[in-house]
Coordinates of C-alpha atoms (C1' of nucleotides) in Angstrom, one line a residue:
Chain A
M1 CA 5.4 -36.3 38.0
M2 CA 2.3 -34.3 38.9
R3 CA -0.6 -34.1 36.6
A4 CA -1.1 -30.7 34.9
D5 CA -4.4 -30.0 36.6
A6 CA -3.0 -30.9 40.0
V7 CA -0.2 -28.4 39.5
R8 CA -2.6 -25.7 38.5
N9 CA -4.9 -26.3 41.5
R10 CA -2.0 -26.3 43.9
R11 CA -1.0 -22.9 42.6
L12 CA -4.5 -21.6 43.0
L13 CA -4.6 -23.0 46.5
M14 CA -1.4 -21.5 47.6
D15 CA -2.3 -18.1 46.3
A16 CA -5.7 -18.2 47.9
A17 CA -4.4 -19.5 51.2
A18 CA -1.6 -16.9 51.3
A19 CA -4.1 -14.1 50.6
E20 CA -6.7 -15.3 53.2
F21 CA -4.0 -15.9 55.9
A22 CA -2.6 -12.4 55.2
E23 CA -6.0 -10.7 55.4
N24 CA -7.7 -12.6 58.2
G25 CA -5.0 -14.4 60.2
M26 CA -4.3 -18.1 60.5
D27 CA -7.7 -19.0 61.8
V28 CA -9.5 -18.8 58.5
S29 CA -11.2 -22.0 57.7
I30 CA -10.1 -24.5 55.0
T31 CA -13.6 -24.2 53.4
R32 CA -13.1 -20.4 52.9
I33 CA -9.6 -20.9 51.4
A34 CA -10.9 -23.6 49.1
T35 CA -13.8 -21.5 48.0
R36 CA -11.5 -18.5 47.2
A37 CA -9.3 -20.8 45.2
G38 CA -12.3 -22.1 43.3
I39 CA -11.6 -25.7 44.3
G40 CA -13.2 -28.3 46.6
K41 CA -12.3 -28.7 50.2
G42 CA -11.2 -32.2 49.7
T43 CA -8.6 -31.1 47.2
V44 CA -6.9 -29.0 49.8
F45 CA -6.3 -32.1 51.9
R46 CA -4.9 -33.9 48.8
H47 CA -2.1 -31.4 48.7
F48 CA -1.6 -30.9 52.4
D49 CA -2.2 -33.5 55.1
T50 CA -3.2 -30.9 57.6
K51 CA -4.0 -27.2 57.8
E52 CA -0.8 -26.7 59.8
Q53 CA 1.3 -28.0 56.9
L54 CA -0.3 -25.6 54.5
L55 CA 0.3 -22.7 56.8
A56 CA 3.9 -23.8 57.4
E57 CA 4.6 -23.9 53.7
I58 CA 3.3 -20.4 53.1
F59 CA 5.1 -19.1 56.2
S60 CA 8.3 -20.7 55.2
D61 CA 8.0 -19.1 51.8
R62 CA 7.7 -15.7 53.4
L63 CA 10.8 -16.4 55.5
E64 CA 12.8 -17.4 52.4
E65 CA 11.7 -14.3 50.7
L66 CA 13.3 -12.3 53.5
V67 CA 16.3 -14.5 53.5
T68 CA 16.9 -13.9 49.8
A69 CA 16.6 -10.2 50.3
G70 CA 19.0 -10.4 53.2
L71 CA 21.6 -12.3 51.2
R72 CA 21.5 -9.6 48.5
L73 CA 21.8 -6.8 51.0
A74 CA 24.7 -8.5 52.7
E75 CA 26.7 -7.5 49.5
S76 CA 25.9 -3.8 49.9
D77 CA 28.6 -1.3 50.5
D78 CA 26.4 0.6 52.9
P79 CA 26.1 -1.8 55.8
A80 CA 23.9 0.4 57.9
G81 CA 21.5 1.2 55.1
A82 CA 21.5 -2.5 54.2
L83 CA 20.5 -3.5 57.7
F84 CA 17.8 -0.8 57.8
E85 CA 16.4 -2.0 54.5
F86 CA 16.4 -5.6 55.7
M87 CA 14.4 -4.6 58.7
T88 CA 12.1 -2.5 56.5
I89 CA 11.4 -5.5 54.2
G90 CA 10.9 -7.8 57.1
T91 CA 8.6 -5.5 59.0
E92 CA 6.6 -4.7 55.8
I93 CA 6.0 -8.4 55.3
Q94 CA 4.6 -8.7 58.7
A95 CA 2.5 -5.6 58.4
R96 CA 0.9 -7.0 55.3
D97 CA 0.3 -10.4 56.7
R98 CA -1.8 -11.0 59.8
S99 CA -0.8 -14.6 60.0
F100 CA 2.9 -14.0 60.1
C101 CA 3.4 -13.5 63.8
Q102 CA 0.8 -16.1 64.8
A103 CA 2.6 -18.6 62.6
A104 CA 5.9 -17.7 64.1
A105 CA 4.6 -18.4 67.6
A106 CA 2.5 -21.5 66.6
L107 CA 4.7 -23.6 64.4
S108 CA 8.3 -22.6 64.6
R109 CA 9.0 -25.7 66.7
S110 CA 6.9 -28.3 64.9
E111 CA 7.6 -27.8 61.2
S112 CA 11.1 -28.5 60.1
A113 CA 10.9 -26.4 56.9
V114 CA 10.1 -23.4 59.1
H115 CA 12.8 -24.4 61.4
T116 CA 15.6 -24.4 58.8
S117 CA 14.3 -21.1 57.3
R118 CA 14.5 -19.5 60.6
E119 CA 18.0 -20.7 61.0
R120 CA 18.9 -19.2 57.6
L121 CA 17.2 -16.0 58.6
A122 CA 19.2 -15.8 61.8
D123 CA 22.4 -16.4 59.9
V124 CA 21.8 -13.7 57.3
A125 CA 20.8 -11.2 60.1
E126 CA 24.0 -12.1 61.9
T127 CA 26.0 -11.1 58.8
L128 CA 24.2 -7.9 58.3
V129 CA 24.7 -6.9 61.9
A130 CA 28.3 -7.8 61.9
N131 CA 28.8 -5.7 58.7
A132 CA 27.1 -2.7 60.2
Q133 CA 29.0 -3.0 63.5
R134 CA 32.3 -3.2 61.6
A135 CA 31.4 0.1 59.9
G136 CA 30.7 1.6 63.3
A137 CA 27.1 2.5 62.6
I138 CA 25.4 0.0 64.9
R139 CA 26.0 -0.5 68.7
D140 CA 28.2 -3.5 69.5
D141 CA 25.9 -5.1 72.1
I142 CA 23.3 -6.4 69.8
T143 CA 23.2 -9.6 67.7
G144 CA 21.5 -10.9 64.6
L145 CA 18.8 -12.6 66.8
D146 CA 18.0 -9.3 68.3
I147 CA 17.3 -8.0 64.8
V148 CA 15.1 -11.0 63.9
L149 CA 13.1 -10.5 67.0
L150 CA 12.8 -6.8 66.5
L151 CA 11.3 -7.4 63.0
S152 CA 8.0 -7.9 64.7
A153 CA 8.2 -5.0 67.0
A154 CA 7.1 -2.1 64.8
S155 CA 4.4 -4.1 62.9
Q156 CA 2.9 -5.4 66.2
A157 CA 3.0 -1.9 67.8
V158 CA 0.5 -0.6 65.2
L159 CA -1.5 -3.8 64.9
S160 CA -4.6 -2.4 66.7
I161 CA -4.9 0.5 64.3
S162 CA -3.2 -0.8 61.2
E163 CA -6.3 -0.5 59.0
D164 CA -6.7 3.2 59.8
A165 CA -3.1 4.0 59.5
P166 CA -1.3 1.9 57.0
G167 CA 2.4 2.6 56.8
L168 CA 2.5 3.8 60.4
W169 CA 4.9 1.0 61.2
R170 CA 7.6 2.9 59.3
R171 CA 7.4 5.5 62.1
Y172 CA 8.2 3.0 64.8
L173 CA 10.7 1.1 62.8
A174 CA 12.6 4.4 62.4
M175 CA 12.4 4.9 66.2
V176 CA 13.7 1.3 66.8
F177 CA 16.5 1.8 64.4
D178 CA 17.4 5.0 66.1
G179 CA 17.8 3.0 69.2
L180 CA 20.3 0.7 67.5
R181 CA 22.7 3.4 66.5
T182 CA 26.1 3.5 68.1
R183 CA 25.6 6.8 69.7
S184 CA 22.3 5.8 71.2
A185 CA 23.8 3.0 73.2
H186 CA 23.1 2.6 76.9
P187 CA 23.9 -0.6 78.7
L188 CA 21.2 -3.3 78.2
P189 CA 19.7 -5.0 81.2
V190 CA 19.4 -8.5 79.8
P191 CA 21.8 -10.5 77.7
A192 CA 21.0 -11.4 74.1
P193 CA 18.9 -14.6 73.5
T194 CA 20.9 -17.7 72.6
R195 CA 20.5 -19.6 69.4
A196 CA 19.1 -22.5 71.4
Q197 CA 16.3 -20.3 72.8
F198 CA 15.5 -19.0 69.3
T199 CA 15.6 -22.4 67.7
G200 CA 13.4 -23.9 70.4
Chain B
M1 CA -27.8 -5.9 96.2
M2 CA -26.1 -9.1 95.1
R3 CA -26.3 -12.2 97.1
A4 CA -23.2 -13.2 98.9
D5 CA -22.7 -16.4 96.9
A6 CA -23.0 -14.5 93.7
V7 CA -20.4 -12.0 94.8
R8 CA -18.0 -14.9 95.7
N9 CA -18.6 -16.7 92.4
R10 CA -18.1 -13.6 90.4
R11 CA -14.7 -13.1 92.1
L12 CA -13.7 -16.7 91.4
L13 CA -14.8 -16.3 87.8
M14 CA -12.9 -13.1 87.2
D15 CA -9.7 -14.5 88.7
A16 CA -10.0 -17.7 86.7
A17 CA -10.8 -15.9 83.5
A18 CA -7.9 -13.5 84.0
A19 CA -5.5 -16.4 84.6
E20 CA -6.7 -18.4 81.6
F21 CA -6.7 -15.5 79.3
A22 CA -3.2 -14.5 80.4
E23 CA -1.9 -18.0 80.0
N24 CA -3.6 -19.2 76.9
G25 CA -4.9 -16.1 75.0
M26 CA -8.4 -15.0 74.4
D27 CA -9.5 -18.1 72.6
V28 CA -9.8 -20.3 75.8
S29 CA -13.3 -21.7 76.1
I30 CA -15.9 -20.6 78.6
T31 CA -16.1 -24.2 79.8
R32 CA -12.4 -24.2 80.7
I33 CA -12.7 -20.9 82.5
A34 CA -15.7 -22.1 84.4
T35 CA -14.0 -25.4 85.4
R36 CA -11.0 -23.5 86.6
A37 CA -13.2 -21.3 88.7
G38 CA -15.0 -24.3 90.1
I39 CA -18.4 -23.1 88.9
G40 CA -20.8 -24.1 86.2
K41 CA -20.8 -22.8 82.7
G42 CA -24.2 -21.3 83.1
T43 CA -23.1 -19.2 86.0
V44 CA -20.6 -17.5 83.7
F45 CA -23.4 -16.3 81.5
R46 CA -25.4 -15.1 84.5
H47 CA -22.6 -12.6 85.2
F48 CA -21.7 -11.7 81.6
D49 CA -24.0 -11.8 78.6
T50 CA -21.3 -12.8 76.3
K51 CA -17.7 -14.0 76.3
E52 CA -16.6 -10.7 74.7
Q53 CA -18.1 -8.8 77.7
L54 CA -16.1 -10.9 80.1
L55 CA -12.9 -10.3 78.2
A56 CA -13.6 -6.6 77.9
E57 CA -14.1 -6.3 81.7
I58 CA -10.7 -8.0 82.4
F59 CA -9.0 -6.1 79.6
S60 CA -10.3 -2.8 80.9
D61 CA -9.2 -3.7 84.4
R62 CA -5.6 -4.2 83.1
L63 CA -5.8 -0.9 81.3
E64 CA -6.9 0.9 84.4
E65 CA -4.1 -0.7 86.3
L66 CA -1.7 0.9 83.9
V67 CA -3.6 4.2 84.0
T68 CA -3.3 4.3 87.8
A69 CA 0.4 3.7 87.7
G70 CA 0.8 6.4 85.1
L71 CA -1.1 9.0 87.2
R72 CA 1.2 8.2 90.1
L73 CA 4.3 8.5 87.9
A74 CA 3.1 11.8 86.4
E75 CA 3.9 13.3 89.8
S76 CA 7.5 12.1 89.8
D77 CA 10.4 14.6 89.7
D78 CA 12.3 12.4 87.3
P79 CA 10.2 12.7 84.2
A80 CA 12.4 10.5 82.0
G81 CA 12.6 7.8 84.6
A82 CA 8.9 8.0 85.1
L83 CA 8.2 7.5 81.4
F84 CA 10.6 4.6 81.3
E85 CA 8.9 3.0 84.3
F86 CA 5.5 3.5 82.8
M87 CA 6.6 1.7 79.7
T88 CA 8.2 -1.0 81.8
I89 CA 4.9 -1.6 83.6
G90 CA 2.9 -1.6 80.5
T91 CA 5.2 -3.9 78.7
E92 CA 5.3 -6.3 81.6
I93 CA 1.6 -6.5 81.7
Q94 CA 1.5 -7.5 78.1
A95 CA 4.4 -9.9 78.5
R96 CA 2.5 -11.7 81.2
D97 CA -0.8 -11.7 79.4
R98 CA -1.2 -13.5 76.1
S99 CA -4.7 -12.1 75.6
F100 CA -3.7 -8.4 76.0
C101 CA -2.7 -7.6 72.5
Q102 CA -5.5 -9.8 71.0
A103 CA -8.0 -8.0 73.1
A104 CA -6.7 -4.6 72.1
A105 CA -7.2 -5.5 68.5
A106 CA -10.5 -7.3 68.9
L107 CA -12.6 -5.2 71.1
S108 CA -11.2 -1.7 71.4
R109 CA -14.0 -0.4 69.1
S110 CA -17.0 -2.4 70.4
E111 CA -16.8 -2.1 74.2
S112 CA -17.3 1.3 75.6
A113 CA -15.5 0.6 78.9
V114 CA -12.4 -0.4 77.0
H115 CA -12.9 2.7 74.9
T116 CA -12.8 5.1 77.8
S117 CA -9.9 3.3 79.5
R118 CA -7.9 3.7 76.3
E119 CA -8.7 7.3 76.2
R120 CA -7.5 7.7 79.8
L121 CA -4.4 5.8 79.0
A122 CA -3.7 8.1 76.0
D123 CA -4.2 11.1 78.3
V124 CA -1.8 10.0 80.9
A125 CA 0.8 8.9 78.4
E126 CA 0.5 12.4 76.8
T127 CA 1.3 14.0 80.2
L128 CA 4.3 11.7 80.8
V129 CA 5.7 12.5 77.4
A130 CA 5.2 16.2 77.8
N131 CA 7.0 16.1 81.2
A132 CA 9.9 14.2 79.8
Q133 CA 10.2 16.5 76.8
R134 CA 10.1 19.6 78.9
A135 CA 13.0 18.1 80.8
G136 CA 14.8 17.6 77.6
A137 CA 15.3 13.9 78.0
I138 CA 13.0 12.8 75.2
R139 CA 12.9 13.7 71.5
D140 CA 10.3 16.3 70.6
D141 CA 8.8 14.6 67.7
I142 CA 6.9 11.8 69.6
T143 CA 3.5 11.9 71.2
G144 CA 1.7 10.0 74.0
L145 CA 0.0 7.8 71.4
D146 CA 3.4 6.8 70.1
I147 CA 4.2 5.6 73.6
V148 CA 1.0 3.7 74.0
L149 CA 1.5 1.9 70.7
L150 CA 5.1 1.2 71.6
L151 CA 4.0 -0.6 74.8
S152 CA 3.3 -3.7 72.7
A153 CA 6.5 -3.5 70.7
A154 CA 8.9 -5.2 73.1
S155 CA 6.6 -7.8 74.4
Q156 CA 5.5 -8.8 71.0
A157 CA 9.0 -9.0 69.7
V158 CA 9.8 -11.8 72.1
L159 CA 6.5 -13.5 71.9
S160 CA 7.7 -16.5 69.9
I161 CA 10.3 -17.4 72.5
S162 CA 8.9 -15.8 75.6
E163 CA 8.6 -19.1 77.5
D164 CA 12.2 -19.9 77.0
A165 CA 13.4 -16.4 77.7
P166 CA 11.2 -14.7 80.3
G167 CA 12.3 -11.1 80.9
L168 CA 13.9 -10.8 77.5
W169 CA 11.4 -8.1 76.7
R170 CA 13.4 -5.8 79.0
R171 CA 16.2 -6.0 76.6
Y172 CA 14.1 -4.7 73.7
L173 CA 12.3 -2.2 75.8
A174 CA 15.7 -0.7 76.7
M175 CA 16.6 -0.5 73.0
V176 CA 13.3 1.1 72.1
F177 CA 13.8 3.6 74.9
D178 CA 17.3 4.4 73.7
G179 CA 15.6 5.3 70.4
L180 CA 13.3 7.8 72.2
R181 CA 16.2 9.8 73.7
T182 CA 16.8 13.3 72.5
R183 CA 20.2 12.6 71.2
S184 CA 19.1 9.6 69.2
A185 CA 16.6 11.6 67.2
H186 CA 16.6 11.3 63.4
P187 CA 13.7 12.6 61.3
L188 CA 10.7 10.3 61.3
P189 CA 9.3 9.3 58.0
V190 CA 5.6 9.3 59.0
P191 CA 3.6 11.7 61.1
A192 CA 2.2 10.5 64.5
P193 CA -1.2 8.8 64.6
T194 CA -4.1 11.0 65.3
R195 CA -6.4 10.5 68.3
A196 CA -9.2 9.7 65.9
Q197 CA -7.2 6.8 64.4
F198 CA -6.4 5.5 67.9
T199 CA -9.9 5.8 69.1
G200 CA -11.3 4.1 66.1
Chain C
dG1 C1' -38.5 -20.6 110.3
dG2 C1' -40.8 -20.2 106.2
dA3 C1' -41.6 -18.1 101.6
dC4 C1' -39.8 -16.4 97.7
dA5 C1' -36.6 -14.4 94.8
dA6 C1' -32.1 -14.9 93.3
dC7 C1' -28.9 -18.0 92.0
dC8 C1' -26.6 -22.3 90.3
dG9 C1' -25.5 -26.0 87.1
dG10 C1' -25.1 -28.9 83.4
dA11 C1' -27.8 -31.1 79.8
dC12 C1' -28.9 -29.3 75.6
dC13 C1' -29.1 -26.6 70.9
dG14 C1' -27.3 -24.9 66.6
dC15 C1' -23.3 -24.1 64.4
dT16 C1' -18.6 -24.4 62.5
dC17 C1' -14.4 -26.5 62.4
dG18 C1' -10.6 -29.8 60.6
dG19 C1' -10.4 -34.0 58.4
dT20 C1' -12.3 -38.5 55.8
dC21 C1' -14.1 -41.1 52.1
dA22 C1' -16.8 -43.1 48.4
dT23 C1' -17.9 -41.8 44.0
dG24 C1' -17.4 -39.5 39.7
dT25 C1' -14.1 -37.1 36.5
dT26 C1' -9.9 -36.0 33.9
dC27 C1' -5.4 -36.4 32.4
dT28 C1' -1.7 -39.3 30.4
dG29 C1' 1.2 -42.8 28.2
dA30 C1' 1.4 -46.5 25.3
Chain D
dT1 C1' -8.0 -44.4 21.3
dC2 C1' -8.6 -46.2 25.6
dA3 C1' -7.3 -48.4 30.1
dG4 C1' -6.2 -47.1 34.3
dA5 C1' -4.0 -44.2 37.5
dA6 C1' -4.2 -39.8 39.4
dC7 C1' -7.1 -36.4 40.8
dA8 C1' -11.5 -33.6 42.3
dT9 C1' -15.5 -33.3 45.0
dG10 C1' -18.8 -32.4 48.6
dA11 C1' -21.6 -35.1 51.7
dC12 C1' -20.4 -36.7 56.0
dC13 C1' -18.2 -37.3 60.8
dG14 C1' -17.0 -36.4 65.6
dA15 C1' -15.5 -32.8 68.4
dG16 C1' -15.8 -28.4 70.5
dC17 C1' -17.5 -23.9 70.6
dG18 C1' -20.7 -19.9 72.5
dG19 C1' -25.0 -19.5 74.3
dT20 C1' -29.9 -21.2 76.4
dC21 C1' -33.0 -23.0 79.7
dC22 C1' -35.2 -25.1 83.3
dG23 C1' -35.3 -28.0 87.6
dG24 C1' -33.1 -27.9 91.8
dT25 C1' -30.6 -25.2 95.5
dT26 C1' -29.4 -21.4 98.5
dG27 C1' -29.2 -17.0 100.5
dT28 C1' -32.2 -13.2 102.4
dC29 C1' -35.7 -10.8 104.6
dC30 C1' -39.9 -10.5 107.3

DNA sequence: GGACAACCGGACCGCTCGGTCATGTTCTGA
DNA sequence: TCAGAACATGACCGAGCGGTCCGGTTGTCC
């Protein structure tokens, strides 16, 4: 059982780290995070052996947040709308968090918590896609992994001007989604990625 | 007039820096670049006052490469095909170069050479879009700036698995392009970015 | 061929980073 | 209430960074 002050400090730390990572990317220093949390630097390393572990925990939380939303949307009776909202939520998370994409590239292979969250995300995306395809709204030649990868497309497109144009990602997400519709479909030049490629 | 050895070393330096930045992103150390070029670290700072300047020069070269291709394609008699090839070239450059997107976000405002190259890129994209729209192939509610921003979408989408799946970006570029076609058009929720937002 | 400017190189500087550790403090259970 | 375990802290460490500088080297021009 953790002591009460340890629980409180861990909470402060997680919040501060999440905020710093979101605002400034995953290269913010531990010192800065500790200061923002109002705790000492050493305390950070009491809760997490390494900076990478801290980042992984936060990143994995974000992924689970999206998984949860996806599971709820999978029950919707408007499959196309559900898929679109899933993509909206996922893109918004990334648009708000500068560390998200960096974290995805940096530690998807090393941290097992992240690994399983990514699997769960792929699963729920697969369900949402299958539902939308069954309803005839979405082209048949795309997969759940396609959707997961496309989650970063719109937010990254606007990354260089995101401060001056918040919300612009919605414009490109709409364009991307237009490309996913059944009647937009043209043959794709490359097969979908395999689960093994995604998993790493 | 530069001395012959200085010219040769500058060439070696540029090539090595471009390769390192492309392979490892813009955070590679000057020491590493110098070693790869087979020159001393001090020599790097003889040619460029700061690391940022070196990065800017290379980044701006890449942009001009794309501008040149765009100008050629603007003369094509297949406007839709020209736009698609423009996007293909731009996306491929980014897919091959890990520093590209970082550089775009980091120094588009500070370095004037980059600034003007970005303007030229926006101009040529505007022309290509206008041509394709006049031909009726591309939806009317998008702009050249949209295209420039979308250049990063596909390459960034696959960034986390790009080593395991080279060329996968072509799949998502095709999807994005499908979303740009006239008959895919659904109303967009957000207006296009202004030139001022893009310029910074 | 010689003089001199241009150029090269790597030891060096100040700084920041992630991570450690000894010391002092605070909570908790009996 | 109090012993002792759990926890917090910030000075400290080695490594690596961008950038500087000066003694030695090399190309160039008369």
